[in-house]
Tab-separated table of C-alpha atoms in Angstrom:
chain	number	residue	atom	x	y	z
H	4	UNK	CA	16.840	-13.593	-5.514
H	5	UNK	CA	15.394	-10.304	-6.745
H	6	UNK	CA	15.900	-6.673	-5.771
H	7	UNK	CA	13.133	-4.478	-4.381
H	8	UNK	CA	12.724	-0.913	-3.169
H	9	UNK	CA	11.004	-0.052	0.121
H	10	UNK	CA	7.952	2.170	-0.470
H	11	UNK	CA	5.233	3.489	1.874
H	12	UNK	CA	1.866	1.765	1.719
H	13	UNK	CA	0.187	4.969	3.004
H	14	UNK	CA	1.568	8.429	2.324
H	15	UNK	CA	-0.150	11.809	2.410
H	16	UNK	CA	0.680	15.483	2.179
H	17	UNK	CA	-1.116	17.101	5.111
H	18	UNK	CA	-2.938	20.332	4.191
H	19	UNK	CA	-5.322	22.644	6.093
H	20	UNK	CA	-8.973	23.085	5.118
H	21	UNK	CA	-9.170	26.626	6.554
H	22	UNK	CA	-6.927	29.686	6.651
H	23	UNK	CA	-5.304	31.139	9.726
H	24	UNK	CA	-2.227	31.499	11.888
H	25	UNK	CA	-0.597	28.483	13.503
H	26	UNK	CA	-0.868	28.813	17.293
H	27	UNK	CA	0.492	25.491	18.506
H	28	UNK	CA	2.426	22.426	17.348
H	29	UNK	CA	2.431	19.038	19.066
H	30	UNK	CA	5.808	18.063	20.597
H	31	UNK	CA	6.051	14.951	18.402
H	32	UNK	CA	5.049	16.822	15.238
H	33	UNK	CA	8.657	16.829	14.039
H	34	UNK	CA	10.519	14.908	11.308
H	35	UNK	CA	10.843	11.336	12.525
H	36	UNK	CA	8.116	11.759	15.144
H	37	UNK	CA	5.558	9.013	15.717
H	38	UNK	CA	1.864	9.883	15.984
H	39	UNK	CA	-1.309	7.880	16.456
H	40	UNK	CA	-4.590	8.276	14.626
H	41	UNK	CA	-6.518	11.213	16.095
H	42	UNK	CA	-3.506	12.882	17.736
H	43	UNK	CA	-3.607	16.682	17.561
H	44	UNK	CA	-0.687	17.815	15.415
H	45	UNK	CA	-1.365	21.496	14.830
H	46	UNK	CA	-3.779	24.173	16.069
H	47	UNK	CA	-4.829	27.074	13.847
H	48	UNK	CA	-6.080	30.227	15.605
H	49	UNK	CA	-9.808	29.518	16.213
H	50	UNK	CA	-10.841	33.046	17.304
H	51	UNK	CA	-12.438	34.153	14.017
H	52	UNK	CA	-14.218	30.825	13.586
H	53	UNK	CA	-15.537	30.890	17.166
H	54	UNK	CA	-16.960	34.371	16.543
H	55	UNK	CA	-18.670	33.269	13.333
H	56	UNK	CA	-20.147	30.251	15.120
H	57	UNK	CA	-21.588	32.490	17.862
H	58	UNK	CA	-23.195	34.760	15.261
H	59	UNK	CA	-24.717	31.801	13.440
H	60	UNK	CA	-26.047	30.315	16.678
H	61	UNK	CA	-27.672	33.659	17.554
H	62	UNK	CA	-29.301	33.812	14.125
H	63	UNK	CA	-30.629	30.292	14.634
H	64	UNK	CA	-32.090	31.195	18.008
H	65	UNK	CA	-33.822	34.221	16.465
H	66	UNK	CA	-35.281	32.076	13.689
H	67	UNK	CA	-36.505	29.480	16.175
H	68	UNK	CA	-38.071	32.224	18.298
H	69	UNK	CA	-39.843	33.627	15.236
H	70	UNK	CA	-41.157	30.151	14.491
H	71	UNK	CA	-42.578	29.823	18.012
H	72	UNK	CA	-44.268	33.222	17.717
H	73	UNK	CA	-45.776	32.275	14.377
H	74	UNK	CA	-47.033	28.983	15.802
H	75	UNK	CA	-48.775	30.954	18.548
H	76	UNK	CA	-50.444	33.124	15.942
H	77	UNK	CA	-51.497	30.030	14.056
H	78	UNK	CA	-53.076	28.608	17.209
H	79	UNK	CA	-55.154	31.745	17.691
H	80	UNK	CA	-56.143	31.717	14.028
H	81	UNK	CA	-57.314	28.115	14.328
H	82	UNK	CA	-59.573	29.010	17.268
H	83	UNK	CA	-61.076	31.893	15.300
H	84	UNK	CA	-61.540	29.643	12.297
H	85	UNK	CA	-63.503	27.156	14.388
H	86	UNK	CA	-66.040	29.897	15.083
H	87	UNK	CA	-66.400	30.628	11.370
H	88	UNK	CA	-66.755	27.086	10.075
H	89	UNK	CA	-69.064	27.773	7.152
H	90	UNK	CA	-67.951	31.272	6.187
H	91	UNK	CA	-64.344	30.574	4.999
H	92	UNK	CA	-63.689	28.869	1.702
H	93	UNK	CA	-61.442	25.799	1.786
H	94	UNK	CA	-58.907	27.490	-0.508
H	95	UNK	CA	-58.432	30.288	2.024
H	96	UNK	CA	-58.085	28.120	5.111
H	97	UNK	CA	-54.280	27.785	4.708
H	98	UNK	CA	-53.957	31.571	4.529
H	99	UNK	CA	-56.064	32.045	7.633
H	100	UNK	CA	-53.977	29.430	9.478
H	101	UNK	CA	-50.801	31.283	8.399
H	102	UNK	CA	-49.339	28.169	6.810
H	103	UNK	CA	-47.258	30.115	4.220
H	104	UNK	CA	-45.682	32.130	7.056
H	105	UNK	CA	-44.946	28.926	8.992
H	106	UNK	CA	-43.255	27.356	5.938
H	107	UNK	CA	-41.173	30.472	5.344
H	108	UNK	CA	-39.919	30.648	8.919
H	109	UNK	CA	-39.221	26.897	8.993
H	110	UNK	CA	-37.057	27.362	5.909
H	111	UNK	CA	-35.225	30.162	7.727
H	112	UNK	CA	-34.637	27.838	10.697
H	113	UNK	CA	-33.289	25.080	8.434
H	114	UNK	CA	-30.967	27.541	6.706
H	115	UNK	CA	-29.754	28.857	10.062
H	116	UNK	CA	-29.067	25.293	11.258
H	117	UNK	CA	-27.031	24.610	8.113
H	118	UNK	CA	-24.985	27.763	8.711
H	119	UNK	CA	-24.340	26.726	12.322
H	120	UNK	CA	-23.218	23.273	11.188
H	121	UNK	CA	-20.917	24.866	8.604
H	122	UNK	CA	-19.431	27.230	11.171
H	123	UNK	CA	-18.900	24.352	13.616
H	124	UNK	CA	-17.210	22.310	10.885
H	125	UNK	CA	-14.813	25.135	10.040
H	126	UNK	CA	-14.024	25.598	13.737
H	127	UNK	CA	-13.290	21.879	14.046
H	128	UNK	CA	-10.975	22.131	11.040
H	129	UNK	CA	-8.677	24.488	12.932
H	130	UNK	CA	-7.436	21.337	14.668
H	131	UNK	CA	-5.235	19.263	12.372
H	132	UNK	CA	-5.188	15.629	13.520
H	133	UNK	CA	-3.291	12.557	12.381
H	134	UNK	CA	-5.494	10.563	9.955
H	135	UNK	CA	-3.764	7.261	10.827
H	136	UNK	CA	-0.836	5.891	12.827
H	137	UNK	CA	2.088	7.537	11.108
H	138	UNK	CA	5.638	8.792	11.102
H	139	UNK	CA	6.375	12.402	10.199
H	140	UNK	CA	8.749	12.578	7.217
H	141	UNK	CA	8.880	16.360	6.925
H	142	UNK	CA	7.238	19.488	8.356
H	143	UNK	CA	6.835	22.764	6.489
H	144	UNK	CA	5.320	25.113	9.110
H	145	UNK	CA	6.083	26.527	12.518
H	146	UNK	CA	4.293	28.475	15.234
H	147	UNK	CA	3.254	31.808	13.723
H	148	UNK	CA	3.068	30.555	10.148
H	149	UNK	CA	0.117	31.784	8.104
H	150	UNK	CA	-1.506	28.865	6.291
H	151	UNK	CA	-4.273	28.500	3.723
H	152	UNK	CA	-6.114	25.589	2.083
H	153	UNK	CA	-3.774	23.636	-0.171
H	154	UNK	CA	-0.581	24.602	1.661
H	155	UNK	CA	1.736	21.729	2.549
H	156	UNK	CA	1.990	21.316	6.306
H	157	UNK	CA	3.814	17.987	6.466
H	158	UNK	CA	4.351	14.604	4.827
H	159	UNK	CA	3.208	11.520	6.735
H	160	UNK	CA	3.632	7.805	6.061
H	161	UNK	CA	1.639	5.016	7.669
H	162	UNK	CA	3.604	2.705	9.953
H	163	UNK	CA	1.332	-0.346	9.957
H	164	UNK	CA	2.883	-1.710	6.773
H	165	UNK	CA	5.334	-0.886	4.002
H	166	UNK	CA	5.588	-2.218	0.465
H	167	UNK	CA	8.662	-3.661	-1.184
H	168	UNK	CA	8.311	-3.330	-4.957
H	169	UNK	CA	10.560	-5.802	-6.761
H	170	UNK	CA	11.229	-6.633	-10.402
H	171	UNK	CA	10.790	-10.265	-11.425
H	172	UNK	CA	11.338	-11.982	-14.791
H	173	UNK	CA	8.011	-12.454	-16.545
H	174	UNK	CA	8.727	-16.158	-17.040
H	175	UNK	CA	8.912	-16.567	-13.244
H	176	UNK	CA	5.443	-15.157	-12.500
H	177	UNK	CA	3.829	-18.573	-12.930
H	178	UNK	CA	5.566	-19.743	-9.772
H	179	UNK	CA	4.547	-16.775	-7.621
H	180	UNK	CA	1.308	-16.698	-5.611
H	181	UNK	CA	-0.431	-13.350	-5.020
H	182	UNK	CA	-2.567	-12.912	-1.908
H	183	UNK	CA	-5.104	-10.635	-3.630
H	184	UNK	CA	-5.681	-13.203	-6.405
H	185	UNK	CA	-4.900	-16.572	-4.825
H	186	UNK	CA	-5.959	-15.927	-1.232
H	187	UNK	CA	-2.506	-16.695	0.130
H	188	UNK	CA	0.584	-14.998	-1.235
H	189	UNK	CA	4.060	-16.425	-1.534
H	190	UNK	CA	6.270	-15.694	1.438
H	191	UNK	CA	9.496	-13.767	0.965
H	192	UNK	CA	12.600	-13.167	3.037
H	193	UNK	CA	14.288	-9.777	2.879
H	194	UNK	CA	17.994	-9.115	3.384
H	195	UNK	CA	20.255	-6.082	3.301
H	196	UNK	CA	23.819	-7.410	3.451
H	197	UNK	CA	25.311	-3.928	3.183
H	198	UNK	CA	23.814	-2.463	6.358
H	199	UNK	CA	22.061	-5.137	8.428
H	200	UNK	CA	23.860	-7.352	10.897
H	201	UNK	CA	24.777	-10.858	9.698
H	202	UNK	CA	21.734	-13.126	9.794
H	203	UNK	CA	19.269	-10.232	10.098
H	204	UNK	CA	16.162	-10.573	7.967
H	205	UNK	CA	12.556	-9.478	7.596
H	206	UNK	CA	9.586	-11.391	6.240
H	207	UNK	CA	7.061	-10.261	3.649
H	208	UNK	CA	4.073	-11.582	1.710
H	209	UNK	CA	3.637	-11.177	-2.043
H	210	UNK	CA	0.387	-9.224	-2.435
H	211	UNK	CA	-0.122	-8.409	-6.101
H	212	UNK	CA	1.435	-7.668	-9.454
H	213	UNK	CA	1.590	-4.187	-10.976
H	214	UNK	CA	-0.049	-4.341	-14.388
H	215	UNK	CA	2.796	-2.834	-16.403
H	216	UNK	CA	6.407	-3.825	-17.022
H	217	UNK	CA	9.276	-1.734	-15.745
H	218	UNK	CA	10.106	0.572	-18.654
H	219	UNK	CA	13.875	0.242	-18.242
H	220	UNK	CA	14.344	-3.433	-17.386
H	221	UNK	CA	11.200	-4.835	-19.086
H	222	UNK	CA	10.666	-6.974	-16.003
H	223	UNK	CA	7.392	-7.542	-14.165
H	224	UNK	CA	6.852	-5.682	-10.895
H	225	UNK	CA	5.413	-7.352	-7.815
H	226	UNK	CA	4.372	-5.792	-4.517
H	227	UNK	CA	5.384	-7.446	-1.249
H	228	UNK	CA	3.811	-6.319	2.034
H	229	UNK	CA	5.799	-6.039	5.259
H	230	UNK	CA	3.810	-5.714	8.484
H	231	UNK	CA	5.195	-3.577	11.337
H	232	UNK	CA	8.000	-2.264	9.107
H	233	UNK	CA	9.638	-0.213	11.870
H	234	UNK	CA	9.948	-3.348	14.033
H	235	UNK	CA	8.200	-1.806	17.027
H	236	UNK	CA	6.672	-5.171	17.937
H	237	UNK	CA	8.675	-7.471	15.677
H	238	UNK	CA	12.162	-8.891	15.852
H	239	UNK	CA	14.423	-7.746	13.068
H	240	UNK	CA	15.813	-4.502	11.681
H	241	UNK	CA	13.496	-1.581	10.875
H	242	UNK	CA	12.927	-0.775	7.218
H	243	UNK	CA	14.000	2.567	5.779
H	244	UNK	CA	12.072	3.990	2.847
H	245	UNK	CA	13.789	3.938	-0.566
H	246	UNK	CA	16.258	1.275	0.596
H	247	UNK	CA	17.146	-1.407	-1.959
H	248	UNK	CA	16.713	-4.894	-0.464
H	249	UNK	CA	17.402	-8.425	-1.597
H	250	UNK	CA	14.246	-10.538	-1.650
H	251	UNK	CA	14.070	-14.321	-1.789
H	252	UNK	CA	10.541	-15.287	-2.889
H	253	UNK	CA	9.324	-18.772	-2.025
H	254	UNK	CA	7.307	-19.753	-5.084
H	255	UNK	CA	4.949	-22.616	-5.760
H	256	UNK	CA	6.493	-26.070	-5.244
H	257	UNK	CA	8.118	-27.491	-8.387
H	258	UNK	CA	7.610	-31.246	-8.473
H	259	UNK	CA	9.428	-33.982	-10.375
H	260	UNK	CA	12.376	-31.871	-11.474
H	261	UNK	CA	16.143	-32.166	-11.289
H	262	UNK	CA	18.103	-29.165	-10.053
H	263	UNK	CA	21.308	-28.602	-11.985
H	264	UNK	CA	23.982	-25.917	-11.772
H	265	UNK	CA	23.347	-23.386	-14.552
H	266	UNK	CA	26.982	-23.650	-15.655
H	267	UNK	CA	26.247	-27.175	-16.884
H	268	UNK	CA	23.426	-26.066	-19.187
H	269	UNK	CA	24.600	-25.258	-22.706
H	270	UNK	CA	23.145	-23.743	-25.866
H	271	UNK	CA	19.488	-24.493	-26.618
H	272	UNK	CA	19.068	-25.859	-23.070
H	273	UNK	CA	21.221	-28.908	-23.753
H	274	UNK	CA	23.094	-30.915	-21.126
H	275	UNK	CA	26.140	-33.101	-21.722
H	276	UNK	CA	25.692	-36.589	-20.313
H	277	UNK	CA	28.239	-39.422	-20.151
H	278	UNK	CA	26.605	-42.755	-20.914
H	279	UNK	CA	28.532	-45.980	-21.509
H	280	UNK	CA	31.736	-43.968	-21.832
H	281	UNK	CA	30.366	-41.767	-24.610
H	282	UNK	CA	28.970	-38.243	-24.833
H	283	UNK	CA	25.240	-37.685	-25.265
H	284	UNK	CA	23.994	-34.167	-25.948
H	285	UNK	CA	20.547	-34.049	-24.337
H	286	UNK	CA	17.826	-31.538	-25.079
H	287	UNK	CA	16.050	-30.714	-21.827
H	288	UNK	CA	12.835	-29.047	-20.720
H	289	UNK	CA	13.774	-26.373	-18.185
H	290	UNK	CA	10.721	-25.141	-16.312
H	291	UNK	CA	12.446	-22.621	-14.064
H	292	UNK	CA	15.759	-20.866	-13.541
H	293	UNK	CA	17.085	-18.980	-10.559
H	294	UNK	CA	20.404	-17.215	-10.131
H	295	UNK	CA	22.390	-20.436	-9.694
H	296	UNK	CA	20.336	-23.394	-10.887
H	297	UNK	CA	18.138	-24.706	-13.674
H	298	UNK	CA	15.185	-26.961	-12.851
H	299	UNK	CA	14.794	-29.686	-15.469
H	300	UNK	CA	11.520	-31.530	-15.874
H	301	UNK	CA	12.330	-33.666	-18.894
H	302	UNK	CA	15.457	-34.869	-20.670
H	303	UNK	CA	17.542	-35.830	-17.655
H	304	UNK	CA	17.069	-38.629	-15.158
H	305	UNK	CA	18.185	-38.768	-11.556
H	306	UNK	CA	21.505	-40.590	-11.194
H	307	UNK	CA	22.783	-39.844	-14.692
H	308	UNK	CA	26.329	-38.521	-15.011
H	309	UNK	CA	26.516	-34.901	-16.177
H	310	UNK	CA	29.720	-33.640	-17.781
H	311	UNK	CA	31.003	-30.634	-15.850
H	312	UNK	CA	34.234	-29.867	-17.722
H	313	UNK	CA	34.775	-27.986	-20.958
H	314	UNK	CA	35.391	-30.280	-23.921
H	315	UNK	CA	37.568	-29.440	-26.888
H	316	UNK	CA	35.356	-31.509	-29.151
H	317	UNK	CA	31.606	-31.682	-28.670
H	318	UNK	CA	29.714	-34.255	-30.682
H	319	UNK	CA	27.363	-37.089	-29.935
H	320	UNK	CA	29.148	-40.389	-29.469
H	321	UNK	CA	32.698	-39.214	-28.814
H	322	UNK	CA	34.511	-41.227	-26.190
H	323	UNK	CA	34.897	-39.850	-22.662
H	324	UNK	CA	36.796	-40.900	-19.597
H	325	UNK	CA	36.522	-39.680	-16.033
H	326	UNK	CA	39.274	-37.448	-14.709
H	327	UNK	CA	38.648	-38.921	-11.252
H	328	UNK	CA	36.605	-41.920	-10.325
H	329	UNK	CA	34.659	-40.389	-7.433
H	330	UNK	CA	31.735	-38.353	-8.771
H	331	UNK	CA	30.283	-35.479	-6.693
H	332	UNK	CA	26.927	-35.910	-4.960
H	333	UNK	CA	24.994	-33.884	-7.556
H	334	UNK	CA	25.548	-36.613	-10.164
H	335	UNK	CA	27.947	-34.403	-12.150
H	336	UNK	CA	31.505	-35.370	-12.930
H	337	UNK	CA	34.723	-34.151	-14.457
H	338	UNK	CA	35.551	-35.817	-17.758
H	339	UNK	CA	37.843	-35.404	-20.692
H	340	UNK	CA	37.616	-36.607	-24.266
H	341	UNK	CA	39.261	-39.979	-24.816
H	342	UNK	CA	42.058	-40.218	-27.359
């Protein structure tokens, strides 16, 4: 079991791209409100931008009209040039056909089109829309507020998924699968015994590891992804940002090991074993530890009798006797040193 904090996978500070007065706010543009991608959240007064767009469109129409007039002049010049085939030098033909004037007016038309597009873009930016499905965390403006580029309008978090960032001992990383590296991440079960109802849980997938240790705990940090964190279409409690949750990560299968209570593992990973009525101090190879158990790959065989009591004298070969004859199912037993 590890502890992890609930963090947003998507979070933005919403800011305007143009200046103006706020005319309208959407009814659900409030703290806690739910919005969908493309929903109109806020309308800035478009009057000035509409006026600029009209001016730019008029300038474009004038430039296009000038281009049509110049093309008419070019057509007449071409007819005159056909009558003077051998009297005009080739270098002067472009001047007679008014090609420099045509190029100049075409450039004016292109510039006018760019100004119209810019004016239309700024008009469109008076409408502030939700960039993704989100929940509003905070709002900093109201109807009548004067806003400018860079001002904070609101904070939004995406609601498609949240992250749970947990700290894990570095030695345990070998047993964890990451979806971004391995294709399929380890599954995890999340609990909050302090606030959730008994038996309530959420499920997550281990996505990746953050490439730096936690500076305070010196533990590795892993990111778990929770889909539909607000449980709109999922059974289970909704997640609240910044909550501390318990996470049980299902790691890679550990094969050919014996699970033993950690209380029965002593200094230098030794285990006390009773064999033929005598104490054997076994050195073991522990490949993994969790909160309650050690997983031993070498040094202990299934069915051997593990000493579970504290001994006054600990030395290889001392005599032992069982306190009771019926050993527990985990092959451990209570013993005492024989006189």
